[in-house]
PDB file of C-alpha atoms in Angstrom:
ATOM      1  CA  UNK A 630       6.466  18.155 -18.941  1.00 93.00           C
ATOM      2  CA  UNK A 631       5.848  20.406 -15.951  1.00 97.00           C
ATOM      3  CA  UNK A 632       4.613  19.095 -12.594  1.00 97.00           C
ATOM      4  CA  UNK A 633       3.292  21.439  -9.924  1.00 97.00           C
ATOM      5  CA  UNK A 634       2.729  20.085  -6.427  1.00 97.00           C
ATOM      6  CA  UNK A 635       0.124  22.178  -4.644  1.00 97.00           C
ATOM      7  CA  UNK A 636      -0.015  22.178  -0.846  1.00 97.00           C
ATOM      8  CA  UNK A 637      -2.920  23.894   0.962  1.00 95.00           C
ATOM      9  CA  UNK A 638      -1.661  25.263   4.299  1.00 95.00           C
ATOM     10  CA  UNK A 639      -3.276  26.608   7.441  1.00 94.00           C
ATOM     11  CA  UNK A 640      -0.823  27.128  10.310  1.00 93.00           C
ATOM     12  CA  UNK A 641       1.576  24.419   9.169  1.00 94.00           C
ATOM     13  CA  UNK A 642       4.940  25.842  10.259  1.00 93.00           C
ATOM     14  CA  UNK A 643       5.678  22.685  12.289  1.00 92.00           C
ATOM     15  CA  UNK A 644       4.823  20.069   9.660  1.00 93.00           C
ATOM     16  CA  UNK A 645       5.514  21.866   6.363  1.00 94.00           C
ATOM     17  CA  UNK A 646       9.355  21.503   6.421  1.00 93.00           C
ATOM     18  CA  UNK A 647       9.099  17.710   6.718  1.00 94.00           C
ATOM     19  CA  UNK A 648       6.489  17.586   3.944  1.00 94.00           C
ATOM     20  CA  UNK A 649       8.626  19.684   1.581  1.00 95.00           C
ATOM     21  CA  UNK A 650      11.778  17.727   2.366  1.00 94.00           C
ATOM     22  CA  UNK A 651      10.140  14.466   1.314  1.00 93.00           C
ATOM     23  CA  UNK A 652       9.104  15.696  -2.155  1.00 95.00           C
ATOM     24  CA  UNK A 653      11.276  14.065  -4.857  1.00 93.00           C
ATOM     25  CA  UNK A 654      13.304  16.534  -6.890  1.00 90.00           C
ATOM     26  CA  UNK A 655      13.690  14.362  -9.989  1.00 92.00           C
ATOM     27  CA  UNK A 656      10.896  12.244 -11.481  1.00 94.00           C
ATOM     28  CA  UNK A 657      11.031  10.153 -14.650  1.00 93.00           C
ATOM     29  CA  UNK A 658       9.024  11.756 -17.447  1.00 93.00           C
ATOM     30  CA  UNK A 659       8.971  15.161 -15.740  1.00 96.00           C
ATOM     31  CA  UNK A 660      11.194  18.052 -16.855  1.00 95.00           C
ATOM     32  CA  UNK A 661      10.226  20.557 -14.148  1.00 95.00           C
ATOM     33  CA  UNK A 662       9.006  20.083 -10.580  1.00 96.00           C
ATOM     34  CA  UNK A 663       7.608  23.179  -8.869  1.00 97.00           C
ATOM     35  CA  UNK A 664       5.811  23.657  -5.556  1.00 97.00           C
ATOM     36  CA  UNK A 665       2.800  25.899  -4.973  1.00 97.00           C
ATOM     37  CA  UNK A 666       1.749  26.790  -1.430  1.00 97.00           C
ATOM     38  CA  UNK A 667      -1.803  28.003  -0.832  1.00 97.00           C
ATOM     39  CA  UNK A 668      -1.662  29.938   2.441  1.00 96.00           C
ATOM     40  CA  UNK A 669      -5.204  29.700   3.781  1.00 95.00           C
ATOM     41  CA  UNK A 670      -5.040  32.642   6.191  1.00 94.00           C
ATOM     42  CA  UNK A 671      -2.281  31.225   8.410  1.00 94.00           C
ATOM     43  CA  UNK A 672      -1.435  33.218  11.534  1.00 94.00           C
ATOM     44  CA  UNK A 673       1.876  31.470  12.229  1.00 93.00           C
ATOM     45  CA  UNK A 674       5.135  31.417  10.224  1.00 94.00           C
ATOM     46  CA  UNK A 675       3.928  29.095   7.474  1.00 95.00           C
ATOM     47  CA  UNK A 676       4.806  31.563   4.712  1.00 95.00           C
ATOM     48  CA  UNK A 677       8.268  32.267   6.159  1.00 95.00           C
ATOM     49  CA  UNK A 678       8.958  28.531   6.340  1.00 94.00           C
ATOM     50  CA  UNK A 679       7.817  28.086   2.733  1.00 95.00           C
ATOM     51  CA  UNK A 680      10.057  30.915   1.493  1.00 95.00           C
ATOM     52  CA  UNK A 681      13.090  29.612   3.395  1.00 93.00           C
ATOM     53  CA  UNK A 682      12.487  26.178   1.881  1.00 92.00           C
ATOM     54  CA  UNK A 683      12.640  27.631  -1.636  1.00 92.00           C
ATOM     55  CA  UNK A 684       8.974  27.145  -2.569  1.00 95.00           C
ATOM     56  CA  UNK A 685       8.394  28.390  -6.127  1.00 94.00           C
ATOM     57  CA  UNK A 686       4.943  29.945  -5.777  1.00 96.00           C
ATOM     58  CA  UNK A 687       2.747  31.167  -2.918  1.00 96.00           C
ATOM     59  CA  UNK A 688      -0.944  32.073  -3.125  1.00 96.00           C
ATOM     60  CA  UNK A 689      -2.217  33.886  -0.042  1.00 94.00           C
ATOM     61  CA  UNK A 690      -5.706  34.291   1.411  1.00 95.00           C
ATOM     62  CA  UNK A 691      -6.204  37.197   3.818  1.00 91.00           C
ATOM     63  CA  UNK A 692      -8.410  34.970   6.000  1.00 93.00           C
ATOM     64  CA  UNK A 693      -9.110  31.272   6.418  1.00 92.00           C
ATOM     65  CA  UNK A 694     -11.505  30.131   3.680  1.00 91.00           C
ATOM     66  CA  UNK A 695     -11.260  26.392   4.223  1.00 89.00           C
ATOM     67  CA  UNK A 696      -9.614  23.425   2.523  1.00 89.00           C
ATOM     68  CA  UNK A 697     -12.024  23.266  -0.418  1.00 89.00           C
ATOM     69  CA  UNK A 698     -11.401  26.882  -1.424  1.00 92.00           C
ATOM     70  CA  UNK A 699      -7.631  26.449  -1.037  1.00 94.00           C
ATOM     71  CA  UNK A 700      -7.687  23.317  -3.201  1.00 94.00           C
ATOM     72  CA  UNK A 701      -9.697  25.040  -5.938  1.00 93.00           C
ATOM     73  CA  UNK A 702      -7.374  28.069  -5.901  1.00 94.00           C
ATOM     74  CA  UNK A 703      -4.419  25.719  -6.207  1.00 96.00           C
ATOM     75  CA  UNK A 704      -5.800  24.046  -9.328  1.00 95.00           C
ATOM     76  CA  UNK A 705      -6.631  27.344 -11.014  1.00 93.00           C
ATOM     77  CA  UNK A 706      -3.256  28.906 -10.257  1.00 95.00           C
ATOM     78  CA  UNK A 707      -1.355  25.776 -11.273  1.00 96.00           C
ATOM     79  CA  UNK A 708      -3.070  25.863 -14.665  1.00 94.00           C
ATOM     80  CA  UNK A 709      -2.119  29.548 -15.053  1.00 92.00           C
ATOM     81  CA  UNK A 710       1.479  28.669 -14.175  1.00 94.00           C
ATOM     82  CA  UNK A 711       1.609  26.205 -17.057  1.00 93.00           C
ATOM     83  CA  UNK A 712       1.339  22.898 -15.184  1.00 96.00           C
ATOM     84  CA  UNK A 713       0.848  19.782 -17.299  1.00 96.00           C
ATOM     85  CA  UNK A 714       0.230  17.673 -14.197  1.00 97.00           C
ATOM     86  CA  UNK A 715      -0.894  18.847 -10.756  1.00 98.00           C
ATOM     87  CA  UNK A 716      -0.502  16.855  -7.553  1.00 97.00           C
ATOM     88  CA  UNK A 717      -2.408  17.816  -4.418  1.00 97.00           C
ATOM     89  CA  UNK A 718      -0.465  17.024  -1.243  1.00 95.00           C
ATOM     90  CA  UNK A 719      -1.472  17.703   2.365  1.00 93.00           C
ATOM     91  CA  UNK A 720       0.875  19.861   4.449  1.00 92.00           C
ATOM     92  CA  UNK A 721       0.707  17.591   7.498  1.00 90.00           C
ATOM     93  CA  UNK A 722       2.930  14.946   5.862  1.00 91.00           C
ATOM     94  CA  UNK A 723       0.070  12.452   6.063  1.00 90.00           C
ATOM     95  CA  UNK A 724       0.820  11.033   2.614  1.00 93.00           C
ATOM     96  CA  UNK A 725       4.149   9.608   1.505  1.00 93.00           C
ATOM     97  CA  UNK A 726       5.539  12.072  -1.049  1.00 94.00           C
ATOM     98  CA  UNK A 727       7.796   9.284  -2.313  1.00 94.00           C
ATOM     99  CA  UNK A 728       4.672   7.876  -4.012  1.00 95.00           C
ATOM    100  CA  UNK A 729       4.274  10.917  -6.287  1.00 97.00           C
ATOM    101  CA  UNK A 730       5.953   9.117  -9.243  1.00 96.00           C
ATOM    102  CA  UNK A 731       3.545   6.205  -8.751  1.00 96.00           C
ATOM    103  CA  UNK A 732       0.606   8.611  -8.542  1.00 96.00           C
ATOM    104  CA  UNK A 733       1.335  10.440 -11.796  1.00 97.00           C
ATOM    105  CA  UNK A 734       2.399   7.375 -13.809  1.00 97.00           C
ATOM    106  CA  UNK A 735      -1.115   6.602 -15.196  1.00 96.00           C
ATOM    107  CA  UNK A 736      -1.370  10.228 -16.367  1.00 97.00           C
ATOM    108  CA  UNK A 737       2.020  10.102 -18.064  1.00 96.00           C
ATOM    109  CA  UNK A 738       0.902   6.902 -19.793  1.00 96.00           C
ATOM    110  CA  UNK A 739      -2.405   8.544 -20.862  1.00 95.00           C
ATOM    111  CA  UNK A 740      -4.388   5.949 -18.906  1.00 95.00           C
ATOM    112  CA  UNK A 741      -6.135   8.432 -16.627  1.00 95.00           C
ATOM    113  CA  UNK A 742      -7.066  12.090 -16.266  1.00 96.00           C
ATOM    114  CA  UNK A 743      -7.274  11.911 -12.466  1.00 96.00           C
ATOM    115  CA  UNK A 744      -5.476   9.515 -10.125  1.00 96.00           C
ATOM    116  CA  UNK A 745      -6.432   9.090  -6.469  1.00 95.00           C
ATOM    117  CA  UNK A 746      -4.057   7.585  -3.941  1.00 94.00           C
ATOM    118  CA  UNK A 747      -5.695   4.723  -2.056  1.00 91.00           C
ATOM    119  CA  UNK A 748      -4.477   4.486   1.527  1.00 89.00           C
ATOM    120  CA  UNK A 749      -4.095   1.127   3.310  1.00 84.00           C
ATOM    121  CA  UNK A 750      -7.040   1.927   5.606  1.00 81.00           C
ATOM    122  CA  UNK A 751      -6.942  -1.353   7.537  1.00 81.00           C
ATOM    123  CA  UNK A 752      -3.290  -0.947   8.521  1.00 77.00           C
ATOM    124  CA  UNK A 753      -3.322   2.741   9.545  1.00 77.00           C
ATOM    125  CA  UNK A 754      -2.648   2.592  13.274  1.00 74.00           C
ATOM    126  CA  UNK A 755      -3.944   6.051  14.208  1.00 67.00           C
ATOM    127  CA  UNK A 756      -7.343   5.336  12.600  1.00 74.00           C
ATOM    128  CA  UNK A 757      -9.874   4.006  15.100  1.00 72.00           C
ATOM    129  CA  UNK A 758     -12.074   1.030  14.067  1.00 81.00           C
ATOM    130  CA  UNK A 759     -15.026   3.428  13.726  1.00 74.00           C
ATOM    131  CA  UNK A 760     -13.058   5.803  11.497  1.00 74.00           C
ATOM    132  CA  UNK A 761     -11.892   2.910   9.307  1.00 78.00           C
ATOM    133  CA  UNK A 762     -15.501   1.795   8.917  1.00 81.00           C
ATOM    134  CA  UNK A 763     -16.612   5.344   8.070  1.00 76.00           C
ATOM    135  CA  UNK A 764     -13.846   5.734   5.479  1.00 75.00           C
ATOM    136  CA  UNK A 765     -14.936   2.519   3.746  1.00 78.00           C
ATOM    137  CA  UNK A 766     -18.608   3.456   3.979  1.00 78.00           C
ATOM    138  CA  UNK A 767     -17.905   6.872   2.465  1.00 74.00           C
ATOM    139  CA  UNK A 768     -16.051   5.295  -0.449  1.00 78.00           C
ATOM    140  CA  UNK A 769     -18.889   2.791  -0.994  1.00 78.00           C
ATOM    141  CA  UNK A 770     -21.555   5.523  -1.050  1.00 76.00           C
ATOM    142  CA  UNK A 771     -19.465   7.677  -3.390  1.00 73.00           C
ATOM    143  CA  UNK A 772     -19.025   4.711  -5.709  1.00 75.00           C
ATOM    144  CA  UNK A 773     -22.799   4.344  -5.890  1.00 72.00           C
ATOM    145  CA  UNK A 774     -23.435   8.090  -6.319  1.00 70.00           C
ATOM    146  CA  UNK A 775     -20.755   8.752  -8.921  1.00 69.00           C
ATOM    147  CA  UNK A 776     -20.467   5.409 -10.689  1.00 73.00           C
ATOM    148  CA  UNK A 777     -16.683   5.659 -10.402  1.00 74.00           C
ATOM    149  CA  UNK A 778     -14.737   2.673  -9.068  1.00 77.00           C
ATOM    150  CA  UNK A 779     -12.887   4.535  -6.311  1.00 84.00           C
ATOM    151  CA  UNK A 780     -11.173   2.634  -3.499  1.00 86.00           C
ATOM    152  CA  UNK A 781     -10.490   5.589  -1.155  1.00 87.00           C
ATOM    153  CA  UNK A 782     -12.843   8.485  -1.969  1.00 85.00           C
ATOM    154  CA  UNK A 783     -11.831  10.751   0.987  1.00 84.00           C
ATOM    155  CA  UNK A 784      -8.137  10.598   0.042  1.00 90.00           C
ATOM    156  CA  UNK A 785      -6.685  14.039  -0.709  1.00 90.00           C
ATOM    157  CA  UNK A 786      -3.531  12.712  -2.373  1.00 95.00           C
ATOM    158  CA  UNK A 787      -4.479  13.203  -6.012  1.00 96.00           C
ATOM    159  CA  UNK A 788      -3.027  13.933  -9.422  1.00 97.00           C
ATOM    160  CA  UNK A 789      -4.752  15.783 -12.273  1.00 97.00           C
ATOM    161  CA  UNK A 790      -3.734  16.339 -15.856  1.00 96.00           C
ATOM    162  CA  UNK A 791      -4.122  19.858 -17.205  1.00 94.00           C
ATOM    163  CA  UNK A 792      -7.488  19.345 -18.885  1.00 92.00           C
ATOM    164  CA  UNK A 793      -9.018  17.701 -15.819  1.00 94.00           C
ATOM    165  CA  UNK A 794      -7.814  20.557 -13.607  1.00 94.00           C
ATOM    166  CA  UNK A 795      -9.476  23.090 -15.915  1.00 92.00           C
ATOM    167  CA  UNK A 796     -12.796  21.245 -15.818  1.00 90.00           C
ATOM    168  CA  UNK A 797     -13.081  20.840 -12.050  1.00 90.00           C
ATOM    169  CA  UNK A 798     -15.048  23.564 -10.238  1.00 87.00           C
ATOM    170  CA  UNK A 799     -15.450  23.217  -6.481  1.00 86.00           C
ATOM    171  CA  UNK A 800     -18.599  24.759  -4.986  1.00 82.00           C
ATOM    172  CA  UNK A 801     -18.665  23.105  -1.574  1.00 77.00           C
ATOM    173  CA  UNK A 802     -17.017  24.916   1.339  1.00 75.00           C
ATOM    174  CA  UNK A 803     -16.308  21.819   3.429  1.00 73.00           C
ATOM    175  CA  UNK A 804     -14.408  19.376   1.250  1.00 78.00           C
ATOM    176  CA  UNK A 805     -13.347  18.903  -2.358  1.00 85.00           C
ATOM    177  CA  UNK A 806     -12.760  15.144  -2.291  1.00 84.00           C
ATOM    178  CA  UNK A 807     -16.286  13.920  -3.031  1.00 83.00           C
ATOM    179  CA  UNK A 808     -17.429  16.739  -5.303  1.00 84.00           C
ATOM    180  CA  UNK A 809     -14.406  16.463  -7.599  1.00 88.00           C
ATOM    181  CA  UNK A 810     -15.088  12.729  -8.104  1.00 88.00           C
ATOM    182  CA  UNK A 811     -18.743  13.274  -9.022  1.00 85.00           C
ATOM    183  CA  UNK A 812     -17.835  16.133 -11.368  1.00 86.00           C
ATOM    184  CA  UNK A 813     -15.085  14.142 -13.049  1.00 88.00           C
ATOM    185  CA  UNK A 814     -17.358  11.189 -13.696  1.00 86.00           C
ATOM    186  CA  UNK A 815     -20.140  13.419 -15.048  1.00 83.00           C
ATOM    187  CA  UNK A 816     -17.670  15.132 -17.398  1.00 87.00           C
ATOM    188  CA  UNK A 817     -16.298  11.883 -18.785  1.00 88.00           C
ATOM    189  CA  UNK A 818     -12.869  12.130 -17.177  1.00 92.00           C
ATOM    190  CA  UNK A 819     -11.025   8.865 -16.569  1.00 93.00           C
ATOM    191  CA  UNK A 820     -10.320   8.196 -12.874  1.00 94.00           C
ATOM    192  CA  UNK A 821      -7.975   5.564 -11.466  1.00 93.00           C
ATOM    193  CA  UNK A 822      -6.875   4.570  -7.970  1.00 93.00           C
ATOM    194  CA  UNK A 823      -3.338   3.509  -7.079  1.00 95.00           C
ATOM    195  CA  UNK A 824      -2.140   2.145  -3.719  1.00 94.00           C
ATOM    196  CA  UNK A 825      -0.051   4.569  -1.685  1.00 94.00           C
ATOM    197  CA  UNK A 826       1.625   4.645   1.719  1.00 92.00           C
ATOM    198  CA  UNK A 827       1.016   6.989   4.632  1.00 91.00           C
ATOM    199  CA  UNK A 828       3.274   8.427   7.326  1.00 89.00           C
ATOM    200  CA  UNK A 829       2.806   8.600  11.064  1.00 82.00           C
ATOM    201  CA  UNK A 830       0.219  11.093  12.281  1.00 77.00           C
ATOM    202  CA  UNK A 831       1.874  14.430  13.194  1.00 68.00           C
ATOM    203  CA  UNK A 832      -1.269  16.248  14.314  1.00 68.00           C
ATOM    204  CA  UNK A 833      -5.046  15.659  14.624  1.00 65.00           C
ATOM    205  CA  UNK A 834      -7.162  16.218  11.533  1.00 67.00           C
ATOM    206  CA  UNK A 835      -8.629  19.718  11.288  1.00 64.00           C
ATOM    207  CA  UNK A 836     -11.275  18.632   8.817  1.00 63.00           C
ATOM    208  CA  UNK A 837     -12.678  15.854  11.026  1.00 61.00           C
ATOM    209  CA  UNK A 838     -13.430  17.309  14.477  1.00 62.00           C
ATOM    210  CA  UNK A 839     -15.145  14.113  15.604  1.00 66.00           C
ATOM    211  CA  UNK A 840     -16.754  11.100  13.969  1.00 65.00           C
ATOM    212  CA  UNK A 841     -20.329  12.300  14.442  1.00 73.00           C
ATOM    213  CA  UNK A 842     -19.540  15.718  12.965  1.00 72.00           C
ATOM    214  CA  UNK A 843     -17.845  13.974  10.042  1.00 70.00           C
ATOM    215  CA  UNK A 844     -20.878  11.726   9.451  1.00 73.00           C
ATOM    216  CA  UNK A 845     -23.303  14.670   9.548  1.00 77.00           C
ATOM    217  CA  UNK A 846     -21.234  16.896   7.264  1.00 76.00           C
ATOM    218  CA  UNK A 847     -20.457  14.086   4.815  1.00 74.00           C
ATOM    219  CA  UNK A 848     -24.100  12.977   4.592  1.00 77.00           C
ATOM    220  CA  UNK A 849     -25.236  16.563   4.019  1.00 79.00           C
ATOM    221  CA  UNK A 850     -22.551  17.051   1.368  1.00 77.00           C
ATOM    222  CA  UNK A 851     -23.440  13.826  -0.468  1.00 76.00           C
ATOM    223  CA  UNK A 852     -27.159  14.694  -0.544  1.00 81.00           C
ATOM    224  CA  UNK A 853     -26.349  18.188  -1.811  1.00 80.00           C
ATOM    225  CA  UNK A 854     -24.088  16.788  -4.543  1.00 76.00           C
ATOM    226  CA  UNK A 855     -26.749  14.298  -5.597  1.00 79.00           C
ATOM    227  CA  UNK A 856     -29.267  17.137  -5.987  1.00 84.00           C
ATOM    228  CA  UNK A 857     -26.789  19.334  -7.886  1.00 81.00           C
ATOM    229  CA  UNK A 858     -25.421  16.708 -10.276  1.00 79.00           C
ATOM    230  CA  UNK A 859     -28.451  14.378 -10.565  1.00 83.00           C
ATOM    231  CA  UNK A 860     -31.359  16.846 -10.254  1.00 89.00           C
ATOM    232  CA  UNK A 861     -33.731  15.017 -12.606  1.00 92.00           C
ATOM    233  CA  UNK A 862     -33.317  11.705 -10.777  1.00 90.00           C
ATOM    234  CA  UNK A 863     -33.762  13.379  -7.378  1.00 91.00           C
ATOM    235  CA  UNK A 864     -36.937  15.310  -8.183  1.00 94.00           C
ATOM    236  CA  UNK A 865     -38.359  12.476 -10.300  1.00 95.00           C
ATOM    237  CA  UNK A 866     -37.915  10.165  -7.308  1.00 94.00           C
ATOM    238  CA  UNK A 867     -39.720  12.632  -5.044  1.00 95.00           C
ATOM    239  CA  UNK A 868     -42.508  13.033  -7.605  1.00 96.00           C
ATOM    240  CA  UNK A 869     -42.919   9.248  -7.797  1.00 96.00           C
ATOM    241  CA  UNK A 870     -43.171   8.963  -4.003  1.00 96.00           C
ATOM    242  CA  UNK A 871     -45.852  11.664  -3.793  1.00 96.00           C
ATOM    243  CA  UNK A 872     -47.738  10.098  -6.722  1.00 96.00           C
ATOM    244  CA  UNK A 873     -47.719   6.608  -5.184  1.00 97.00           C
ATOM    245  CA  UNK A 874     -48.927   7.930  -1.821  1.00 96.00           C
ATOM    246  CA  UNK A 875     -51.637   9.984  -3.532  1.00 95.00           C
ATOM    247  CA  UNK A 876     -52.851   7.042  -5.611  1.00 96.00           C
ATOM    248  CA  UNK A 877     -52.837   4.780  -2.549  1.00 95.00           C
ATOM    249  CA  UNK A 878     -55.093   7.223  -0.692  1.00 93.00           C
ATOM    250  CA  UNK A 879     -57.293   7.533  -3.766  1.00 93.00           C
ATOM    251  CA  UNK A 880     -57.691   3.745  -3.920  1.00 94.00           C
ATOM    252  CA  UNK A 881     -58.483   3.737  -0.204  1.00 92.00           C
ATOM    253  CA  UNK A 882     -61.249   6.298  -0.740  1.00 90.00           C
ATOM    254  CA  UNK A 883     -62.713   4.322  -3.669  1.00 92.00           C
ATOM    255  CA  UNK A 884     -62.726   1.172  -1.553  1.00 89.00           C
ATOM    256  CA  UNK A 885     -64.838   2.815   1.136  1.00 88.00           C
ATOM    257  CA  UNK A 886     -66.921   4.640  -1.496  1.00 87.00           C
ATOM    258  CA  UNK A 887     -68.039   1.369  -3.089  1.00 88.00           C
ATOM    259  CA  UNK A 888     -68.822   0.038   0.369  1.00 85.00           C
ATOM    260  CA  UNK A 889     -71.171   2.989   0.806  1.00 83.00           C
ATOM    261  CA  UNK A 890     -69.003   4.743   3.397  1.00 82.00           C
ATOM    262  CA  UNK A 891     -67.366   7.337   1.144  1.00 76.00           C
ATOM    263  CA  UNK A 892     -68.708  10.336   3.057  1.00 81.00           C
ATOM    264  CA  UNK A 893     -66.692   9.361   6.118  1.00 80.00           C
ATOM    265  CA  UNK A 894     -63.405   9.307   4.203  1.00 82.00           C
ATOM    266  CA  UNK A 895     -63.490  12.550   2.229  1.00 88.00           C
ATOM    267  CA  UNK A 896     -60.251  13.645   3.915  1.00 89.00           C
ATOM    268  CA  UNK A 897     -58.468  10.788   2.117  1.00 89.00           C
ATOM    269  CA  UNK A 898     -59.756  12.128  -1.199  1.00 90.00           C
ATOM    270  CA  UNK A 899     -58.597  15.663  -0.347  1.00 93.00           C
ATOM    271  CA  UNK A 900     -55.132  14.442   0.663  1.00 94.00           C
ATOM    272  CA  UNK A 901     -55.009  12.303  -2.487  1.00 94.00           C
ATOM    273  CA  UNK A 902     -55.616  15.376  -4.652  1.00 94.00           C
ATOM    274  CA  UNK A 903     -53.039  17.383  -2.705  1.00 96.00           C
ATOM    275  CA  UNK A 904     -50.326  14.718  -3.051  1.00 96.00           C
ATOM    276  CA  UNK A 905     -50.951  14.233  -6.767  1.00 96.00           C
ATOM    277  CA  UNK A 906     -50.751  18.019  -7.268  1.00 96.00           C
ATOM    278  CA  UNK A 907     -47.446  18.115  -5.361  1.00 96.00           C
ATOM    279  CA  UNK A 908     -46.233  15.189  -7.490  1.00 96.00           C
ATOM    280  CA  UNK A 909     -47.071  17.097 -10.682  1.00 96.00           C
ATOM    281  CA  UNK A 910     -45.262  20.225  -9.434  1.00 96.00           C
ATOM    282  CA  UNK A 911     -42.216  18.197  -8.377  1.00 96.00           C
ATOM    283  CA  UNK A 912     -42.129  16.554 -11.815  1.00 95.00           C
ATOM    284  CA  UNK A 913     -42.044  20.029 -13.356  1.00 96.00           C
ATOM    285  CA  UNK A 914     -39.110  20.851 -11.049  1.00 94.00           C
ATOM    286  CA  UNK A 915     -37.330  17.751 -12.361  1.00 93.00           C
ATOM    287  CA  UNK A 916     -37.688  18.998 -15.941  1.00 94.00           C
ATOM    288  CA  UNK A 917     -36.627  22.566 -15.075  1.00 94.00           C
ATOM    289  CA  UNK A 918     -33.615  21.407 -13.036  1.00 91.00           C
ATOM    290  CA  UNK A 919     -32.546  19.127 -15.892  1.00 89.00           C
ATOM    291  CA  UNK A 920     -32.657  22.081 -18.288  1.00 90.00           C
ATOM    292  CA  UNK A 921     -30.629  24.153 -15.797  1.00 88.00           C
ATOM    293  CA  UNK A 922     -28.093  21.331 -15.653  1.00 83.00           C
ATOM    294  CA  UNK A 923     -27.721  21.473 -19.445  1.00 84.00           C
ATOM    295  CA  UNK A 924     -27.266  25.242 -19.217  1.00 84.00           C
ATOM    296  CA  UNK A 925     -24.558  24.770 -16.566  1.00 78.00           C
ATOM    297  CA  UNK A 926     -22.670  22.431 -18.904  1.00 78.00           C
ATOM    298  CA  UNK A 927     -22.768  25.046 -21.660  1.00 82.00           C
ATOM    299  CA  UNK A 928     -21.457  27.705 -19.243  1.00 82.00           C
ATOM    300  CA  UNK A 929     -18.626  25.364 -18.191  1.00 77.00           C
ATOM    301  CA  UNK A 930     -17.682  24.876 -21.854  1.00 78.00           C
ATOM    302  CA  UNK A 931     -17.499  28.652 -22.233  1.00 83.00           C
ATOM    303  CA  UNK A 932     -15.394  28.821 -19.061  1.00 77.00           C
ATOM    304  CA  UNK A 933     -12.889  26.339 -20.536  1.00 78.00           C
ATOM    305  CA  UNK A 934     -12.596  28.408 -23.719  1.00 77.00           C
ATOM    306  CA  UNK A 935     -12.060  31.587 -21.681  1.00 80.00           C
ATOM    307  CA  UNK A 936      -9.292  29.831 -19.730  1.00 75.00           C
ATOM    308  CA  UNK A 937      -7.663  28.723 -22.974  1.00 76.00           C
ATOM    309  CA  UNK A 938      -7.783  32.285 -24.319  1.00 77.00           C
ATOM    310  CA  UNK A 939      -6.345  33.654 -21.056  1.00 74.00           C
ATOM    311  CA  UNK A 940      -3.547  31.077 -21.099  1.00 73.00           C
ATOM    312  CA  UNK A 941      -2.821  31.581 -24.798  1.00 71.00           C
ATOM    313  CA  UNK A 942      -3.853  28.038 -25.779  1.00 71.00           C
ATOM    314  CA  UNK A 943      -5.414  29.088 -29.083  1.00 57.00           C
ATOM    315  CA  UNK A 944      -4.856  25.700 -30.731  1.00 58.00           C
ATOM    316  CA  UNK A 945      -7.177  24.092 -28.171  1.00 56.00           C
ATOM    317  CA  UNK A 946      -9.844  26.732 -28.812  1.00 51.00           C
ATOM    318  CA  UNK A 947      -9.886  25.830 -32.493  1.00 52.00           C
ATOM    319  CA  UNK A 948     -10.151  22.111 -31.704  1.00 52.00           C
ATOM    320  CA  UNK A 949     -13.131  22.734 -29.459  1.00 52.00           C
TER     321      UNK A 949
END
């Protein structure tokens, strides 16, 4: 059983040594532990530090592409390197690496495909009351959007089995945390949360510039994910709203018409026809987007088979 710990890095020469030092070398149920660094266009000595620390693999971007792209590259390269389990760990030593055995245990026991470390939000001293509230709100909204019972949705301390890693495709440029949960739930992957510990804050978050920026970006991301992964529900909801408004205006016109004052309310009739037409067109969009969603699933199945061929996993191709 091979475990690869992937660590996305952007100018982490100060914090990376402490993060690497804390990673356990021997874990029950694991035969090999390897470390993969994704250098996201660092301009400091991050790569030199990684090499001196004996990191097994380094993937380098020529420029900074962002955390989501680095995470996705880590999963894909870990699969190519033969990982059975992949753990994503932040380079700032935010998460306690000593909890890696606890994180991967449900995967080793075949109880989960993905495990997310749940931080003790209430007891994290460097989290302001507003940030704690936002973290809980984000998890609540994600639970409603995805249907997955996730305690700490924004947590980046995660473990994936090989099949889950092959099925996750990150499209968002801002963050991978929410999109991967929605994808996993849609693809029937089992997700669990386990309690983990955190370390003292070594540097400010680069993903969250300020609370208002975080709220705006997160809201935009959630709406975008809802449209991408629940297109029929989204457009059907819009169609229903337009239809109800159109019918309400139509009823209003009929009311005045039977009172003999219909000529003075023709604009209501015109707007009624316009809204019902928009409703019909939006309903057609719902059907088309649902068909596109089915097509995307078929393409993803082909992608999995191509990965299996590339990695020489011919037995899995035959099973599929």
